[in-house]
Amino acid sequence: MAALVPFSLLRNYSPFMLARPFVVVKACNLNFSKSVVLPLPCRRLPFSTRAAHDEQAAAKAAAATADSGAPTIFDKIINKEIPSSIVYEDEKVLAFRDINPQAPVHVLVIPKLRNGLTELAKAEGRHGEILGQLLYAAKIVAEKEGILDGFRVVINSGPTACQSVYHLHLHVLGGRQMNWPPG
Amino acid sequence: MAALVPFSLLRNYSPFMLARPFVVVKACNLNFSKSVVLPLPCRRLPFSTRAAHDEQAAAKAAAATADSGAPTIFDKIINKEIPSSIVYEDEKVLAFRDINPQAPVHVLVIPKLRNGLTELAKAEGRHGEILGQLLYAAKIVAEKEGILDGFRVVINSGPTACQSVYHLHLHVLGGRQMNWPPG
């Protein structure tokens, strides 16, 4: 059954997550909204349902097999072996919604062919074309999602940046006020 | 004299900033570190010296002239009319340190020729090549700065994403644990 569950759900139900009651995570967000002198944006953060600590743990676990060359959950999404909510697709690029969104709009943009791009740190000159296509696709996604007036693109490379799947992916986030610093 | 002051300093001394005592901003960060159950990463955030609210105000102000086509502070940096700490430079791209860093390493990567790219939302198919060059330059910057094992790239497009200079730029951040959500 696990193979039918999109990756974000798998991450949500990691052993680490189960060891940290959900209410604690929610409480963190409430405290955050009270203390950071940003009441409006923070009150609009029902999308932040997982503590950063969980994300860091997931990223550390993922990094252990980063260079193995093994397929990731994204291969199953590309091959339509597991379902995803596709926002945009062309010959080179696939964009689908993150199931654990951190904003009203949260879409992942990936190259269909990984071709060595497990992470941005592995980019070489030969990747220039696909890197440009990915960034342009992020704009197309923003347009399709109606957030062209305000959106953030984020790329995490490596465990300390919270990368949890070793297939290069761009996060496109919008639909709420984004804060600073960016995590 | 103002023209000699790099843009981040100008933003630091905006009227909005002056209206909010510095100690309040620091207190926010302390409260944040106590409440978000992430003591280690948050204690390592001495770089977050400006409240997100200030960034949002700066972004709103900048958006008012976003489509004017007027030069930005980046033109003066490209032309070496005002100083910057350059990390990487080639024919098409310039990378220099953000003077208001949000991490031990915080570098901005920009196209030397704006060519309509005031923001990522304005990207067209013709921009594919430079978009790829910018993203690849971000990797080169991470390599030069010794953070190839973990870094985050962030692009803000529009006021709700905290874009404050209307010349497309990529933030490259690293040297500390990055948190989630990304702002």
Short mmCIF file of C-alpha atoms in Angstrom, two decimals:
data_model
loop_
_atom_site.label_atom_id
_atom_site.label_comp_id
_atom_site.label_asym_id
_atom_site.label_seq_id
_atom_site.Cartn_x
_atom_site.Cartn_y
_atom_site.Cartn_z
CA MET A 1 0.00 0.00 0.00
CA ALA A 2 2.81 2.38 0.80
CA ALA A 3 3.77 2.64 -2.85
CA LEU A 4 0.39 4.23 -3.56
CA VAL A 5 0.90 7.04 -1.07
CA PRO A 6 2.44 10.28 -2.39
CA PHE A 7 5.78 11.19 -0.88
CA SER A 8 4.64 14.02 1.35
CA LEU A 9 2.21 11.75 3.10
CA LEU A 10 5.00 9.27 3.65
CA ARG A 11 7.05 12.03 5.18
CA ASN A 12 4.14 13.11 7.37
CA TYR A 13 3.90 9.67 8.88
CA SER A 14 7.60 9.18 9.46
CA PRO A 15 8.58 7.63 12.82
CA PHE A 16 9.97 10.99 13.85
CA MET A 17 6.61 12.65 13.23
CA LEU A 18 4.77 10.03 15.22
CA ALA A 19 7.07 10.67 18.15
CA ARG A 20 6.05 14.35 18.20
CA PRO A 21 2.36 14.92 18.89
CA PHE A 22 0.62 17.02 16.27
CA VAL A 23 -0.69 19.41 18.91
CA VAL A 24 2.84 20.43 19.78
CA VAL A 25 3.49 21.48 16.22
CA LYS A 26 0.29 23.48 16.13
CA ALA A 27 1.18 25.09 19.44
CA CYS A 28 4.51 26.15 17.99
CA ASN A 29 2.78 27.97 15.19
CA LEU A 30 0.46 29.72 17.60
CA ASN A 31 3.37 30.82 19.76
CA PHE A 32 5.21 31.99 16.71
CA SER A 33 2.29 34.14 15.60
CA LYS A 34 2.06 35.75 19.02
CA SER A 35 5.70 36.47 19.48
CA VAL A 36 7.08 37.57 16.14
CA VAL A 37 5.09 40.82 15.87
CA LEU A 38 3.63 39.72 12.55
CA PRO A 39 0.08 38.86 13.53
CA LEU A 40 -1.56 39.01 10.12
CA PRO A 41 0.86 36.91 8.06
CA CYS A 42 1.34 34.40 10.84
CA ARG A 43 -2.37 33.92 11.41
CA ARG A 44 -2.55 33.01 7.75
CA LEU A 45 -0.15 30.11 8.20
CA PRO A 46 -2.42 27.08 8.61
CA PHE A 47 -0.20 25.48 6.00
CA SER A 48 2.72 25.14 8.36
CA THR A 49 1.64 21.86 9.88
CA ARG A 50 5.03 20.26 10.34
CA ALA A 51 7.82 21.52 12.57
CA ALA A 52 11.03 22.47 10.82
CA HIS A 53 12.72 19.98 13.07
CA ASP A 54 10.80 17.17 11.35
CA GLU A 55 11.85 18.53 7.97
CA GLN A 56 15.46 18.58 9.11
CA ALA A 57 15.22 14.96 10.30
CA ALA A 58 13.68 13.90 6.98
CA ALA A 59 16.42 15.75 5.11
CA LYS A 60 19.17 14.05 7.11
CA ALA A 61 17.64 10.64 6.46
CA ALA A 62 17.32 11.35 2.73
CA ALA A 63 20.92 12.58 2.47
CA ALA A 64 22.18 9.15 3.52
CA THR A 65 21.24 7.72 0.11
CA ALA A 66 21.62 10.91 -1.92
CA ASP A 67 24.47 9.64 -4.07
CA SER A 68 23.23 6.08 -4.48
CA GLY A 69 21.63 6.84 -7.84
CA ALA A 70 18.53 5.02 -6.65
CA PRO A 71 15.14 6.11 -7.99
CA THR A 72 13.18 8.47 -5.77
CA ILE A 73 9.48 8.91 -5.16
CA PHE A 74 9.53 11.47 -7.98
CA ASP A 75 10.25 8.72 -10.52
CA LYS A 76 6.97 7.10 -9.55
CA ILE A 77 5.18 10.43 -9.90
CA ILE A 78 6.75 11.05 -13.32
CA ASN A 79 5.75 7.57 -14.43
CA LYS A 80 2.23 8.08 -13.03
CA GLU A 81 2.69 5.04 -10.82
CA ILE A 82 1.44 7.10 -7.92
CA PRO A 83 -1.06 9.92 -8.24
CA SER A 84 -0.22 13.61 -8.13
CA SER A 85 -2.08 16.82 -8.84
CA ILE A 86 -0.34 18.02 -11.98
CA VAL A 87 -0.31 21.77 -12.60
CA TYR A 88 1.94 21.90 -15.66
CA GLU A 89 3.71 19.41 -17.88
CA ASP A 90 5.80 19.57 -21.03
CA GLU A 91 8.39 17.34 -22.63
CA LYS A 92 11.11 18.17 -20.11
CA VAL A 93 9.35 19.40 -16.99
CA LEU A 94 6.63 18.24 -14.59
CA ALA A 95 4.95 20.44 -11.97
CA PHE A 96 2.63 19.06 -9.32
CA ARG A 97 1.22 20.16 -5.99
CA ASP A 98 3.09 19.46 -2.77
CA ILE A 99 0.74 17.47 -0.55
CA ASN A 100 2.16 19.16 2.51
CA PRO A 101 1.76 22.75 1.31
CA GLN A 102 3.42 25.61 3.15
CA ALA A 103 1.24 28.22 1.44
CA PRO A 104 -2.15 28.27 -0.34
CA VAL A 105 -0.21 27.53 -3.52
CA HIS A 106 2.77 25.18 -3.20
CA VAL A 107 3.88 23.40 -6.34
CA LEU A 108 7.03 21.37 -7.06
CA VAL A 109 8.72 21.75 -10.44
CA ILE A 110 11.07 18.93 -11.48
CA PRO A 111 13.00 17.78 -14.54
CA LYS A 112 11.50 14.59 -15.95
CA LEU A 113 15.01 13.30 -16.56
CA ARG A 114 17.17 13.63 -13.46
CA ASN A 115 20.40 13.24 -15.47
CA GLY A 116 22.72 13.64 -12.48
CA LEU A 117 20.77 16.52 -10.94
CA THR A 118 20.13 14.88 -7.60
CA GLU A 119 20.62 18.35 -6.12
CA LEU A 120 21.58 21.82 -7.34
CA ALA A 121 25.07 21.25 -5.92
CA LYS A 122 25.57 18.65 -8.66
CA ALA A 123 24.77 21.07 -11.50
CA GLU A 124 27.29 21.21 -14.34
CA GLY A 125 27.56 23.49 -17.34
CA ARG A 126 25.71 20.91 -19.45
CA HIS A 127 22.62 21.41 -17.26
CA GLY A 128 22.20 25.07 -18.18
CA GLU A 129 19.31 24.49 -20.57
CA ILE A 130 17.19 22.39 -18.21
CA LEU A 131 17.91 24.78 -15.32
CA GLY A 132 16.53 27.64 -17.41
CA GLN A 133 13.52 25.58 -18.41
CA LEU A 134 12.78 24.76 -14.78
CA LEU A 135 12.92 28.40 -13.72
CA TYR A 136 10.76 29.48 -16.63
CA ALA A 137 8.31 26.68 -15.78
CA ALA A 138 8.10 28.10 -12.25
CA LYS A 139 6.82 31.34 -13.78
CA ILE A 140 4.30 29.43 -15.90
CA VAL A 141 3.09 27.64 -12.77
CA ALA A 142 2.67 30.97 -10.97
CA GLU A 143 0.65 32.25 -13.91
CA LYS A 144 -1.57 29.17 -14.03
CA GLU A 145 -2.14 29.35 -10.27
CA GLY A 146 -3.04 33.05 -10.32
CA ILE A 147 -0.15 34.17 -8.12
CA LEU A 148 1.91 36.02 -10.71
CA ASP A 149 1.67 39.18 -8.60
CA GLY A 150 3.58 37.53 -5.76
CA PHE A 151 5.38 34.21 -5.42
CA ARG A 152 8.61 32.75 -4.04
CA VAL A 153 10.78 30.07 -5.64
CA VAL A 154 12.93 27.98 -3.29
CA ILE A 155 15.54 25.35 -4.05
CA ASN A 156 17.00 23.33 -1.19
CA SER A 157 20.35 21.67 -1.84
CA GLY A 158 21.65 19.30 0.83
CA PRO A 159 20.48 18.36 4.32
CA THR A 160 21.08 21.71 6.04
CA ALA A 161 18.79 23.30 3.45
CA CYS A 162 16.06 20.71 4.22
CA GLN A 163 16.31 18.83 0.91
CA SER A 164 14.37 15.61 1.41
CA VAL A 165 14.16 14.11 -2.11
CA TYR A 166 17.34 13.77 -4.15
CA HIS A 167 15.89 14.73 -7.51
CA LEU A 168 16.30 18.46 -8.12
CA HIS A 169 13.03 20.29 -7.47
CA LEU A 170 11.90 23.90 -7.26
CA HIS A 171 9.27 24.90 -4.73
CA VAL A 172 6.86 27.57 -6.00
CA LEU A 173 4.97 29.17 -3.12
CA GLY A 174 2.36 31.92 -3.04
CA GLY A 175 -1.11 33.01 -2.10
CA ARG A 176 -0.02 34.46 1.23
CA GLN A 177 2.45 37.04 2.52
CA MET A 178 5.87 35.36 2.58
CA ASN A 179 8.14 36.25 5.49
CA TRP A 180 11.80 37.13 5.82
CA PRO A 181 14.26 35.51 6.40
CA PRO A 182 13.29 32.65 4.10
CA GLY A 183 13.60 29.93 6.72
CA MET B 1 25.93 60.84 -0.10
CA ALA B 2 23.05 58.40 -0.30
CA ALA B 3 24.18 57.19 -3.71
CA LEU B 4 27.37 55.90 -2.13
CA VAL B 5 25.54 53.68 0.35
CA PRO B 6 24.80 50.10 -0.75
CA PHE B 7 21.12 49.26 -1.06
CA SER B 8 20.82 47.07 2.00
CA LEU B 9 22.09 49.85 4.20
CA LEU B 10 19.55 52.18 2.68
CA ARG B 11 16.87 49.67 3.49
CA ASN B 12 18.16 49.31 7.04
CA TYR B 13 17.72 53.00 7.64
CA SER B 14 14.30 53.34 6.07
CA PRO B 15 11.80 55.53 7.98
CA PHE B 16 9.88 52.38 8.84
CA MET B 17 12.93 50.88 10.46
CA LEU B 18 13.57 53.98 12.48
CA ALA B 19 10.01 53.86 13.77
CA ARG B 20 10.60 50.36 15.18
CA PRO B 21 13.27 50.24 17.90
CA PHE B 22 16.01 47.74 17.17
CA VAL B 23 15.49 46.08 20.54
CA VAL B 24 11.99 45.04 19.50
CA VAL B 25 13.35 43.19 16.52
CA LYS B 26 15.91 41.41 18.65
CA ALA B 27 13.23 40.53 21.19
CA CYS B 28 11.16 38.98 18.41
CA ASN B 29 14.00 36.69 17.48
CA LEU B 30 14.51 35.66 21.08
CA ASN B 31 10.82 34.89 21.52
CA PHE B 32 10.87 32.97 18.27
CA SER B 33 13.74 30.82 19.44
CA LYS B 34 11.99 30.04 22.69
CA SER B 35 8.64 29.18 21.19
CA VAL B 36 9.27 27.28 18.01
CA VAL B 37 10.90 24.21 19.58
CA LEU B 38 13.96 24.71 17.44
CA PRO B 39 16.46 26.05 19.95
CA LEU B 40 19.65 25.23 18.10
CA PRO B 41 18.87 26.66 14.64
CA CYS B 42 17.16 29.69 16.11
CA ARG B 43 20.03 30.51 18.42
CA ARG B 44 22.19 30.53 15.36
CA LEU B 45 20.21 33.34 13.78
CA PRO B 46 22.16 36.48 14.67
CA PHE B 47 21.80 37.32 10.98
CA SER B 48 18.11 37.99 11.26
CA THR B 49 18.41 41.59 12.37
CA ARG B 50 15.40 43.03 10.60
CA ALA B 51 11.77 42.11 11.20
CA ALA B 52 9.91 40.57 8.29
CA HIS B 53 7.45 43.42 8.64
CA ASP B 54 10.20 45.86 7.62
CA GLU B 55 11.01 43.71 4.62
CA GLN B 56 7.36 43.68 3.64
CA ALA B 57 7.16 47.47 3.92
CA ALA B 58 10.29 47.86 1.78
CA ALA B 59 8.85 45.46 -0.78
CA LYS B 60 5.58 47.37 -0.99
CA ALA B 61 7.43 50.63 -1.49
CA ALA B 62 9.63 49.13 -4.20
CA ALA B 63 6.65 47.64 -6.04
CA ALA B 64 5.24 51.11 -6.61
CA THR B 65 7.93 51.79 -9.24
CA ALA B 66 8.47 48.20 -10.37
CA ASP B 67 7.30 48.75 -13.93
CA SER B 68 8.78 52.20 -14.42
CA GLY B 69 11.87 50.81 -16.15
CA ALA B 70 13.98 53.07 -13.96
CA PRO B 71 17.49 51.91 -13.02
CA THR B 72 17.83 50.27 -9.64
CA ILE B 73 20.60 50.23 -7.09
CA PHE B 74 21.88 47.08 -8.83
CA ASP B 75 22.80 49.13 -11.90
CA LYS B 76 25.15 51.16 -9.75
CA ILE B 77 26.64 47.96 -8.34
CA ILE B 78 27.08 46.48 -11.84
CA ASN B 79 28.74 49.68 -12.99
CA LYS B 80 30.94 49.73 -9.88
CA GLU B 81 29.57 53.16 -9.00
CA ILE B 82 28.94 51.90 -5.49
CA PRO B 83 31.07 49.24 -3.78
CA SER B 84 30.08 45.64 -3.31
CA SER B 85 31.81 42.47 -2.20
CA ILE B 86 31.93 40.48 -5.41
CA VAL B 87 31.99 36.69 -5.09
CA TYR B 88 31.70 35.73 -8.75
CA GLU B 89 31.52 37.51 -12.07
CA ASP B 90 31.42 36.51 -15.71
CA GLU B 91 30.20 38.14 -18.90
CA LYS B 92 26.52 37.73 -18.07
CA VAL B 93 26.28 37.36 -14.31
CA LEU B 94 27.39 39.21 -11.18
CA ALA B 95 27.28 37.77 -7.65
CA PHE B 96 27.94 39.87 -4.56
CA ARG B 97 27.31 39.66 -0.83
CA ASP B 98 24.05 40.94 0.65
CA ILE B 99 24.99 43.56 3.22
CA ASN B 100 22.07 42.50 5.38
CA PRO B 101 22.82 38.77 5.44
CA GLN B 102 20.25 36.30 6.71
CA ALA B 103 22.83 33.52 7.05
CA PRO B 104 26.63 33.29 7.41
CA VAL B 105 26.74 33.14 3.61
CA HIS B 106 24.20 35.31 1.77
CA VAL B 107 25.03 36.23 -1.80
CA LEU B 108 22.87 37.84 -4.51
CA VAL B 109 23.19 36.59 -8.09
CA ILE B 110 21.94 38.94 -10.82
CA PRO B 111 21.99 39.24 -14.61
CA LYS B 112 24.22 42.12 -15.69
CA LEU B 113 21.66 43.00 -18.34
CA ARG B 114 18.16 43.25 -16.87
CA ASN B 115 16.52 42.96 -20.30
CA GLY B 116 12.95 43.10 -18.98
CA LEU B 117 13.61 40.78 -16.06
CA THR B 118 12.48 43.14 -13.34
CA GLU B 119 11.06 40.09 -11.61
CA LEU B 120 10.67 36.38 -12.33
CA ALA B 121 7.01 37.02 -13.13
CA LYS B 122 8.18 38.89 -16.22
CA ALA B 123 10.21 35.96 -17.59
CA GLU B 124 9.56 35.01 -21.20
CA GLY B 125 10.76 32.10 -23.30
CA ARG B 126 13.61 34.25 -24.63
CA HIS B 127 15.05 34.47 -21.10
CA GLY B 128 15.64 30.72 -20.78
CA GLU B 129 19.39 30.93 -21.35
CA ILE B 130 20.09 33.63 -18.76
CA LEU B 131 17.79 31.93 -16.24
CA GLY B 132 19.86 28.77 -16.59
CA GLN B 133 23.09 30.75 -16.29
CA LEU B 134 21.85 32.41 -13.08
CA LEU B 135 20.92 29.12 -11.47
CA TYR B 136 24.23 27.55 -12.47
CA ALA B 137 26.04 30.62 -11.12
CA ALA B 138 24.26 30.05 -7.81
CA LYS B 139 25.93 26.63 -7.66
CA ILE B 140 29.32 28.18 -8.49
CA VAL B 141 28.81 30.71 -5.69
CA ALA B 142 27.98 27.92 -3.23
CA GLU B 143 31.17 26.14 -4.29
CA LYS B 144 33.31 29.25 -3.90
CA GLU B 145 31.80 29.98 -0.50
CA GLY B 146 32.35 26.43 0.79
CA ILE B 147 28.67 25.64 1.31
CA LEU B 148 28.17 23.12 -1.46
CA ASP B 149 27.05 20.54 1.09
CA GLY B 150 24.05 22.67 2.04
CA PHE B 151 22.57 25.85 0.61
CA ARG B 152 19.20 27.37 -0.30
CA VAL B 153 18.38 29.47 -3.36
CA VAL B 154 15.45 31.88 -3.04
CA ILE B 155 13.82 34.09 -5.65
CA ASN B 156 11.22 36.61 -4.53
CA SER B 157 8.83 37.86 -7.20
CA GLY B 158 6.46 40.67 -6.24
CA PRO B 159 5.67 42.46 -2.98
CA THR B 160 4.04 39.55 -1.13
CA ALA B 161 7.23 37.57 -1.68
CA CYS B 162 9.32 40.43 -0.21
CA GLN B 163 10.98 41.50 -3.47
CA SER B 164 12.55 44.87 -2.77
CA VAL B 165 14.70 45.55 -5.87
CA TYR B 166 13.11 45.21 -9.30
CA HIS B 167 16.04 43.61 -11.06
CA LEU B 168 15.77 39.81 -10.92
CA HIS B 169 18.06 38.40 -8.27
CA LEU B 170 18.68 35.01 -6.66
CA HIS B 171 19.51 34.79 -2.98
CA VAL B 172 22.06 32.07 -2.15
CA LEU B 173 22.02 31.30 1.58
CA GLY B 174 24.02 28.81 3.64
CA GLY B 175 26.38 28.21 6.52
CA ARG B 176 23.60 27.49 8.98
CA GLN B 177 20.65 25.11 9.30
CA MET B 178 17.85 26.53 7.17
CA ASN B 179 14.32 26.17 8.53
CA TRP B 180 10.98 25.16 7.07
CA PRO B 181 8.70 26.70 5.89
CA PRO B 182 10.93 29.01 3.87
CA GLY B 183 9.47 32.23 5.22
#
